[in-house]
XYZ file of C-alpha atoms in Angstrom:
579
model
C 74.233 99.263 134.484
C 70.704 100.634 134.863
C 71.463 103.159 132.136
C 71.997 100.304 129.667
C 68.495 98.826 130.017
C 64.993 99.961 129.036
C 63.097 98.236 131.859
C 62.286 101.071 134.256
C 60.535 101.393 137.597
C 57.240 103.214 138.091
C 57.338 106.981 138.617
C 53.975 108.771 138.951
C 53.094 110.821 135.848
C 56.503 110.268 134.213
C 56.744 106.450 133.863
C 54.107 103.704 133.843
C 56.475 100.991 135.030
C 54.571 98.326 133.086
C 56.470 95.036 133.005
C 57.372 93.600 129.591
C 58.898 90.114 129.707
C 60.304 90.376 126.179
C 61.953 93.692 127.028
C 63.455 92.221 130.205
C 64.902 89.367 128.144
C 66.423 91.858 125.713
C 67.803 93.875 128.625
C 69.484 90.791 130.076
C 71.121 90.153 126.702
C 72.191 93.805 126.523
C 73.835 93.630 129.944
C 75.578 90.377 129.057
C 76.990 91.937 125.870
C 77.979 95.031 127.854
C 80.108 92.879 130.144
C 81.605 90.727 127.397
C 82.559 93.761 125.324
C 84.643 94.879 128.307
C 86.647 91.694 128.649
C 84.340 89.647 130.909
C 84.058 86.891 128.318
C 82.351 84.389 130.646
C 79.754 86.850 131.962
C 76.166 85.629 132.146
C 73.079 87.717 132.909
C 69.542 86.516 133.539
C 66.525 87.928 135.325
C 63.843 86.821 137.776
C 60.716 88.508 139.094
C 59.437 88.641 142.647
C 55.953 89.888 143.516
C 55.732 92.445 146.320
C 52.072 91.868 147.243
C 49.498 89.102 147.476
C 47.429 90.668 144.708
C 50.421 90.174 142.387
C 50.121 93.723 141.043
C 53.603 94.910 141.977
C 56.815 93.083 141.251
C 60.557 93.547 141.397
C 62.694 92.723 138.369
C 66.054 91.383 139.511
C 68.887 91.013 137.010
C 71.332 88.381 138.191
C 74.883 88.952 137.016
C 77.672 86.408 137.084
C 80.628 88.526 135.981
C 83.297 85.855 135.873
C 86.884 86.932 135.364
C 88.151 89.672 133.097
C 90.366 88.455 130.252
C 93.468 90.299 129.086
C 95.619 90.052 125.957
C 98.551 87.637 126.282
C 99.871 88.070 122.737
C 99.107 89.990 119.530
C 99.793 88.265 116.224
C 99.657 89.826 112.746
C 99.212 87.864 109.515
C 99.187 88.786 105.824
C 101.077 92.075 106.117
C 103.682 93.017 103.488
C 103.455 96.807 103.166
C 104.083 97.466 106.882
C 106.069 95.420 109.388
C 104.383 93.684 112.299
C 106.068 96.048 114.776
C 104.831 99.102 112.832
C 101.261 97.851 113.001
C 101.345 96.823 116.667
C 102.888 100.179 117.637
C 99.952 101.882 115.901
C 97.481 100.174 118.247
C 96.217 101.477 121.584
C 95.405 97.960 122.791
C 98.612 96.467 124.164
C 99.704 93.133 125.577
C 98.441 92.849 129.143
C 95.454 95.149 128.590
C 91.869 93.918 129.118
C 90.234 92.748 125.891
C 87.834 95.669 125.462
C 85.783 95.409 122.288
C 85.494 99.165 121.688
C 89.286 99.596 121.873
C 89.814 96.646 119.534
C 87.363 98.052 116.980
C 89.075 101.428 117.226
C 92.452 99.796 116.551
C 91.080 97.893 113.551
C 89.841 101.219 112.152
C 93.223 102.812 112.888
C 95.128 100.108 110.996
C 92.770 100.266 108.019
C 93.276 104.032 107.943
C 97.061 103.568 107.978
C 96.807 101.414 104.863
C 94.142 103.598 103.275
C 96.332 106.693 103.573
C 98.825 104.955 101.263
C 96.273 104.056 98.588
C 95.232 100.607 99.854
C 91.571 101.545 99.984
C 90.254 97.959 99.851
C 92.228 96.797 102.890
C 90.432 94.679 105.470
C 91.672 93.956 108.982
C 89.921 90.974 110.571
C 90.404 90.522 114.319
C 89.877 87.211 116.093
C 90.963 85.683 119.393
C 91.383 82.324 121.058
C 91.871 81.387 124.686
C 95.509 81.121 125.722
C 96.949 78.344 127.857
C 97.270 80.822 130.731
C 94.150 81.474 132.794
C 92.175 84.632 131.933
C 94.319 85.281 128.847
C 93.564 85.399 125.119
C 95.696 85.468 121.981
C 94.618 88.198 119.558
C 95.180 87.665 115.827
C 94.896 90.377 113.169
C 94.526 89.055 109.631
C 95.461 91.752 107.083
C 93.995 91.591 103.580
C 95.981 94.420 102.004
C 94.566 94.513 98.483
C 95.898 96.739 95.682
C 97.207 100.314 95.761
C 95.034 102.766 93.788
C 95.403 106.243 92.298
C 92.644 108.790 91.618
C 91.020 108.844 88.180
C 88.095 111.107 87.231
C 86.449 113.127 90.035
C 82.657 113.431 89.787
C 80.589 115.867 91.886
C 76.936 115.108 92.506
C 74.092 116.729 94.466
C 75.038 120.422 94.257
C 71.953 122.074 92.799
C 72.468 125.653 94.020
C 76.101 125.588 95.119
C 78.823 126.066 92.532
C 80.873 122.938 91.813
C 84.134 124.669 92.667
C 82.923 125.016 96.273
C 82.945 121.219 96.469
C 86.122 120.438 94.542
C 88.305 122.847 96.502
C 87.626 120.937 99.741
C 88.595 117.496 98.406
C 92.387 117.880 98.524
C 92.981 115.103 95.962
C 93.454 115.383 92.202
C 93.543 112.941 89.272
C 96.783 110.970 89.403
C 97.228 111.286 93.184
C 97.561 108.185 95.337
C 94.329 107.680 97.247
C 94.405 108.855 100.856
C 91.428 107.974 103.047
C 92.484 110.533 105.670
C 92.116 113.291 103.068
C 88.799 111.792 101.964
C 87.502 111.757 105.546
C 88.789 115.296 106.076
C 87.034 116.388 102.875
C 83.750 114.963 104.193
C 84.253 116.783 107.499
C 85.240 120.054 105.824
C 82.295 119.938 103.410
C 79.865 119.461 106.297
C 81.697 121.998 108.478
C 81.399 124.608 105.722
C 77.691 124.849 106.494
C 76.837 124.493 102.805
C 76.001 120.794 103.066
C 74.274 118.671 105.683
C 75.905 115.502 104.394
C 78.847 114.585 102.185
C 80.305 111.303 100.985
C 83.667 110.919 99.268
C 84.200 107.446 97.859
C 86.197 105.514 95.297
C 84.159 103.941 92.489
C 84.922 101.715 89.537
C 85.733 103.788 86.420
C 83.509 103.442 83.364
C 86.574 102.252 81.471
C 88.471 99.901 83.807
C 92.148 100.698 84.313
C 94.533 98.724 86.523
C 95.341 100.528 89.770
C 92.871 103.380 89.088
C 89.550 104.220 90.726
C 87.370 107.218 89.979
C 86.196 109.369 92.863
C 82.594 110.329 93.543
C 81.820 113.294 95.787
C 78.132 113.261 96.715
C 76.711 116.135 98.736
C 73.323 116.978 100.193
C 72.850 120.717 100.211
C 71.822 122.634 103.279
C 68.557 124.389 102.487
C 68.953 126.679 105.500
C 72.013 128.691 104.512
C 69.995 131.891 104.908
C 69.005 132.371 108.522
C 67.254 134.984 110.592
C 68.027 134.624 114.291
C 66.569 136.600 117.160
C 67.415 135.977 120.770
C 68.484 137.406 124.070
C 71.507 136.826 126.255
C 72.649 137.837 129.679
C 76.000 137.796 131.423
C 77.632 139.236 134.487
C 79.993 141.170 132.186
C 77.577 142.706 129.692
C 74.129 142.721 131.275
C 71.075 141.963 129.144
C 71.736 141.888 125.390
C 69.410 141.330 122.463
C 70.716 139.612 119.356
C 69.257 139.998 115.852
C 71.167 138.322 113.024
C 70.556 137.954 109.291
C 73.111 135.587 107.774
C 73.697 133.931 104.414
C 76.485 131.334 104.459
C 76.155 130.484 100.750
C 76.281 134.037 99.474
C 77.379 135.147 95.996
C 78.041 138.858 95.797
C 78.112 138.728 91.978
C 74.796 136.858 91.579
C 72.580 139.907 91.194
C 68.885 139.232 90.493
C 67.699 139.683 86.942
C 64.144 140.349 88.103
C 62.452 141.398 91.323
C 60.775 137.996 91.340
C 64.179 136.283 91.637
C 65.128 138.534 94.515
C 61.968 138.024 96.573
C 61.974 134.249 96.018
C 65.536 133.977 97.313
C 67.075 132.903 94.014
C 69.708 135.632 93.913
C 72.992 136.168 95.731
C 73.477 132.414 96.281
C 75.910 129.638 95.472
C 79.516 130.860 95.881
C 80.105 129.774 99.477
C 80.691 133.330 100.683
C 79.297 134.563 103.996
C 77.324 137.753 104.531
C 76.251 138.542 108.084
C 74.346 141.504 109.526
C 74.113 141.665 113.318
C 72.469 144.084 115.730
C 72.951 143.750 119.500
C 70.997 146.258 121.605
C 71.690 145.914 125.304
C 71.548 147.434 128.737
C 75.349 147.731 128.952
C 76.359 148.120 125.313
C 74.952 148.353 121.786
C 76.679 147.040 118.687
C 75.933 146.847 114.962
C 78.145 145.199 112.372
C 78.175 143.882 108.812
C 80.683 141.170 107.873
C 81.586 139.614 104.532
C 83.917 136.662 103.922
C 85.194 135.074 100.720
C 87.014 131.860 101.759
C 88.763 131.413 98.395
C 89.949 134.710 96.937
C 90.301 134.333 93.150
C 89.754 130.565 93.655
C 92.931 130.308 95.717
C 93.037 129.140 99.370
C 93.252 132.693 100.679
C 90.427 134.127 102.735
C 89.245 137.706 102.242
C 87.262 139.470 104.965
C 85.776 142.930 105.206
C 83.089 144.711 107.146
C 82.029 147.669 109.198
C 81.088 148.087 112.835
C 79.498 150.570 115.246
C 79.888 150.184 119.014
C 78.587 152.147 122.010
C 79.300 151.283 125.649
C 79.107 153.413 128.800
C 82.149 153.080 131.055
C 82.526 154.163 134.691
C 83.746 157.694 133.970
C 82.931 158.154 130.289
C 81.061 156.811 127.279
C 82.960 155.005 124.513
C 81.751 155.035 120.914
C 83.523 153.428 117.959
C 82.803 153.220 114.245
C 85.077 151.760 111.623
C 85.805 149.280 108.886
C 88.251 146.429 108.518
C 89.852 144.489 105.683
C 91.890 141.319 106.108
C 93.314 138.356 104.225
C 94.171 135.002 105.786
C 95.806 131.775 104.685
C 96.132 128.283 106.158
C 99.660 127.039 105.473
C 99.756 123.402 104.310
C 103.513 122.924 104.040
C 106.848 124.356 105.075
C 107.895 125.839 108.398
C 104.415 127.231 109.106
C 102.519 124.053 108.197
C 99.238 123.950 110.116
C 99.314 127.663 111.020
C 96.722 130.249 109.983
C 98.223 133.616 109.119
C 96.261 136.863 108.814
C 96.963 140.487 107.893
C 94.275 143.003 108.887
C 93.777 146.748 108.425
C 91.431 148.594 110.790
C 90.741 152.333 110.454
C 88.182 153.608 112.958
C 86.765 156.704 114.568
C 86.672 156.709 118.385
C 84.590 159.175 120.384
C 84.932 159.561 124.158
C 82.152 161.715 125.616
C 80.131 162.198 128.815
C 83.452 162.369 130.653
C 83.189 162.940 134.398
C 84.498 166.321 135.527
C 86.930 164.625 137.941
C 87.958 161.831 135.557
C 91.614 160.813 135.396
C 93.996 162.663 133.100
C 94.384 159.559 130.863
C 90.662 159.838 130.124
C 90.549 163.624 129.821
C 93.288 163.758 127.187
C 91.389 161.488 124.759
C 88.076 163.281 125.266
C 86.218 163.934 122.027
C 86.738 162.311 118.637
C 89.968 160.803 117.359
C 91.175 158.661 114.465
C 92.856 155.294 115.017
C 94.340 153.153 112.257
C 96.132 149.834 112.771
C 97.672 146.971 110.860
C 97.712 143.610 112.597
C 99.735 140.505 111.773
C 98.657 137.323 113.518
C 99.408 133.606 113.543
C 97.160 130.886 114.967
C 97.837 127.168 115.354
C 94.728 125.295 116.475
C 94.499 121.513 116.943
C 91.545 121.438 119.362
C 88.879 118.868 118.546
C 85.894 121.125 119.322
C 85.232 124.845 119.558
C 82.605 124.583 122.300
C 83.689 121.458 124.213
C 87.390 120.718 123.549
C 88.853 117.496 124.929
C 92.304 117.507 123.398
C 94.666 119.647 121.388
C 96.105 123.117 121.759
C 95.652 126.637 120.464
C 98.594 129.004 120.020
C 98.116 132.671 119.084
C 100.680 135.367 118.313
C 100.020 138.884 117.065
C 101.650 142.235 116.447
C 99.469 145.309 115.942
C 100.888 148.663 114.869
C 98.911 151.894 115.132
C 99.487 154.888 112.883
C 100.291 153.075 109.623
C 97.536 154.966 107.782
C 97.881 158.151 109.743
C 95.796 158.943 112.774
C 96.203 160.399 116.244
C 98.087 157.497 117.861
C 101.311 155.604 117.259
C 101.986 152.533 119.359
C 102.607 148.796 119.064
C 100.747 145.967 120.762
C 102.317 142.507 121.083
C 100.231 139.581 122.322
C 100.507 135.826 122.615
C 98.497 132.983 124.067
C 98.665 129.241 124.616
C 95.853 126.897 125.661
C 96.178 123.127 126.088
C 93.527 120.458 126.745
C 94.048 116.910 128.033
C 91.378 114.213 128.341
C 92.284 112.447 131.581
C 89.355 110.014 131.730
C 86.470 108.710 129.603
C 83.553 107.002 131.320
C 81.318 104.227 130.022
C 78.976 106.788 128.420
C 81.891 108.244 126.452
C 81.858 111.400 128.593
C 85.214 113.070 129.051
C 86.946 114.528 132.074
C 89.250 117.250 130.788
C 92.105 119.303 132.232
C 92.809 122.633 130.514
C 95.596 125.144 131.070
C 96.178 128.550 129.515
C 98.541 131.495 129.528
C 98.152 134.891 127.817
C 100.658 137.717 127.702
C 100.621 141.172 126.147
C 102.857 144.234 125.987
C 102.242 147.709 124.555
C 105.161 149.737 123.246
C 104.639 153.468 123.018
C 101.944 155.760 124.399
C 98.621 154.010 123.722
C 95.287 155.681 124.559
C 93.479 154.156 127.530
C 90.804 152.584 125.281
C 93.505 150.457 123.570
C 95.208 149.228 126.752
C 94.811 145.922 128.601
C 92.150 145.241 131.223
C 91.248 142.008 133.024
C 88.444 140.477 135.047
C 85.252 138.577 134.304
C 84.328 135.547 132.204
C 87.120 134.450 129.874
C 89.646 136.467 131.857
C 89.768 136.255 135.666
C 86.674 135.001 137.440
C 86.225 136.309 140.955
C 86.832 139.844 139.700
C 84.463 142.316 138.092
C 84.533 142.927 134.344
C 87.614 145.139 133.832
C 87.989 145.075 137.617
C 91.750 144.524 137.321
C 93.482 147.626 136.015
C 95.921 150.349 136.999
C 94.047 153.327 138.449
C 94.506 157.046 138.214
C 92.889 160.312 139.256
C 90.920 161.476 142.271
C 88.223 158.825 141.754
C 90.732 156.043 141.046
C 89.424 155.499 137.524
C 90.447 152.384 135.634
C 92.811 153.476 132.854
C 94.276 150.165 131.647
C 97.805 148.846 131.595
C 100.588 148.341 129.089
C 101.546 144.871 130.366
C 99.244 141.908 130.896
C 99.913 138.358 132.080
C 97.099 135.879 132.675
C 97.207 132.166 133.410
C 94.847 129.541 134.729
C 93.828 125.902 134.888
C 90.455 124.170 134.810
C 89.176 120.648 135.410
C 85.804 119.813 133.858
C 83.908 116.597 134.471
C 80.484 115.061 133.666
C 77.735 115.374 136.260
C 74.447 114.418 134.614
C 74.077 112.736 131.237
C 75.644 115.021 128.606
C 73.646 118.012 129.795
C 75.478 119.165 132.928
C 79.221 119.361 133.500
C 81.033 120.575 136.578
C 84.208 122.667 136.635
C 86.903 123.415 139.192
C 89.297 126.204 138.303
C 91.926 128.702 139.301
C 92.682 131.977 137.505
C 95.799 134.069 138.086
C 97.443 137.109 136.586
C 97.949 140.844 136.574
C 97.639 144.021 134.520
C 100.421 146.541 135.109
C 101.113 150.114 134.100
C 104.425 148.978 132.575
C 106.397 145.756 132.116
C 106.820 143.908 135.400
C 104.738 142.432 138.212
C 103.910 144.560 141.250
C 100.584 143.032 142.289
C 99.603 139.401 141.607
C 95.954 138.356 141.577
C 94.521 134.846 141.968
C 91.135 133.215 142.423
C 89.722 129.723 142.890
C 86.234 128.530 142.135
C 83.743 126.023 140.851
C 80.819 126.041 138.471
C 78.528 124.190 136.097
C 78.051 124.125 132.327
C 74.519 123.509 131.105
C 74.059 122.421 127.476
C 70.471 122.176 126.262
C 69.982 121.045 122.673
C 67.074 123.421 122.095
C 69.367 126.351 122.879
C 72.266 125.257 120.642
C 75.730 123.878 121.336
C 77.128 126.790 123.358
C 76.795 125.907 127.057
C 75.388 128.230 129.692
C 77.993 129.087 132.318
C 77.477 129.586 136.050
C 80.575 130.096 138.207
C 81.384 130.914 141.813
C 84.887 132.320 142.297
C 86.699 133.688 145.323
C 89.771 135.931 145.097
C 92.645 134.608 147.221
C 95.101 137.311 146.169
C 94.135 140.797 145.041
C 95.023 144.465 145.049
C 93.191 146.761 147.439
C 91.737 148.739 144.499
C 90.397 145.735 142.554
C 86.658 145.243 142.037
C 85.616 141.682 142.881
C 82.606 139.548 141.961
C 81.877 136.079 143.337
C 79.122 135.024 140.892
C 79.795 135.015 137.138
C 77.371 133.768 134.506
C 76.611 133.649 130.793
C 73.242 132.688 129.269
C 72.220 132.772 125.619
C 68.622 132.008 124.598
C 67.442 132.087 120.959
C 63.821 133.003 120.243
C 63.823 131.367 116.780
């Protein structure tokens, strides 16, 4: 309750604690509304003050709460509905008979019913909720009055506000065309997709009266506010238990146009060239204590104005390993498509080609044979087919949904020194098990990942496990088959990982706690000979000044391991941008 009010006690330096009678009155009203919105319809809140000293310089503010009883819903009635039956509408609601009359849930249900109508073209629908006391004690009768209105189709579509961005970048996200029945879910999705594209900081999709009135027709207006910061230079530093200290220098343009060459040097230096097509160009350099990486990436989200993504780029990678140094340089080309209908509806499919040069040098004299036989330079080429189905509601803090991944990668399709296949699959599921009064979620997550290599793959293409995102409680790549006099890690051809995690709010929306268990194995061939498991706890720290990706700090203890595994109790990840 104290978090709902603005009257605060004195804290030296941080808070004055000055008493404001008007603020206290407003706080009492806030608390009373807080109770009544949660079903305590008779709740009353007032306040009194009591001086602590004779000088009357210090006082206590006491809020007196008379909660009363909590009212629940005895009956739900629906009036004015013709398009949908009463049962269809009631089944759409989360608020059920017998539940407490919680205002936030009722408002959410009103929005849900209006969306149900709006998805069928009834864009002027209004759902008006009211209640009266029932004859039973602590019960109310809820009435929903439906004003359905008329069904509308889309007329002319007008785009407004795109000064630098090409109009096609807006229209392709709308998902509705002239003659279509209006669908508010597609309109809301268009607003979300336009903002999520990074090209616009705001977007509004709305139905408007046409200049020439037509029965059952409304024009559509798509108004956008362009993002002026689509070209970004980012410099920062990160640290993790897996990769040590890493610098990060990024130059990125998320509204790139590869065909918009400057006509003059003045255009180039003033940033008026290579802009407007919604493409992405990214150059990244990561120098670090454990590895160094450089890459250039380009993405065209709509190849030839069709919903097919085109990606290409090049990369250079250098990382010292225990018994050798691994260097890679290559390019990649891929196309991807989000399927909107048919058997694969909702899935993202991708085909990728990756030719690369791999150099293994600084090999220890006593290194394992698997390492010795790939010493020097070699050529690796692969084609990879993958499918992804992702319904999670957030990339950084998911509370519901799932992510399914499946892939098949074949080496040797464009020649090269290796011929093998790699099959992999993964499934992650999130459940919100509780939501507190501050709208903070407690979430249970579970995952499983499996992989199998067919054929003789080089050790740098095999599976390894351990560390953040894999198995906490074990060192990075600490789980692996071993070989040679020094028991070098040489990777496995079979991998199975699973785990579960419970995350919960601890302080405001800044700190979350986690409890977890990770389990799995990496084997030389298909089968399980040694099972590993760990349990642990940790915190996630999200500071707005450092972005939306939380810092991770975990303590994990192996409860089942192989005698040759490398363990690590403390795992962490920190990313700090300079500017």
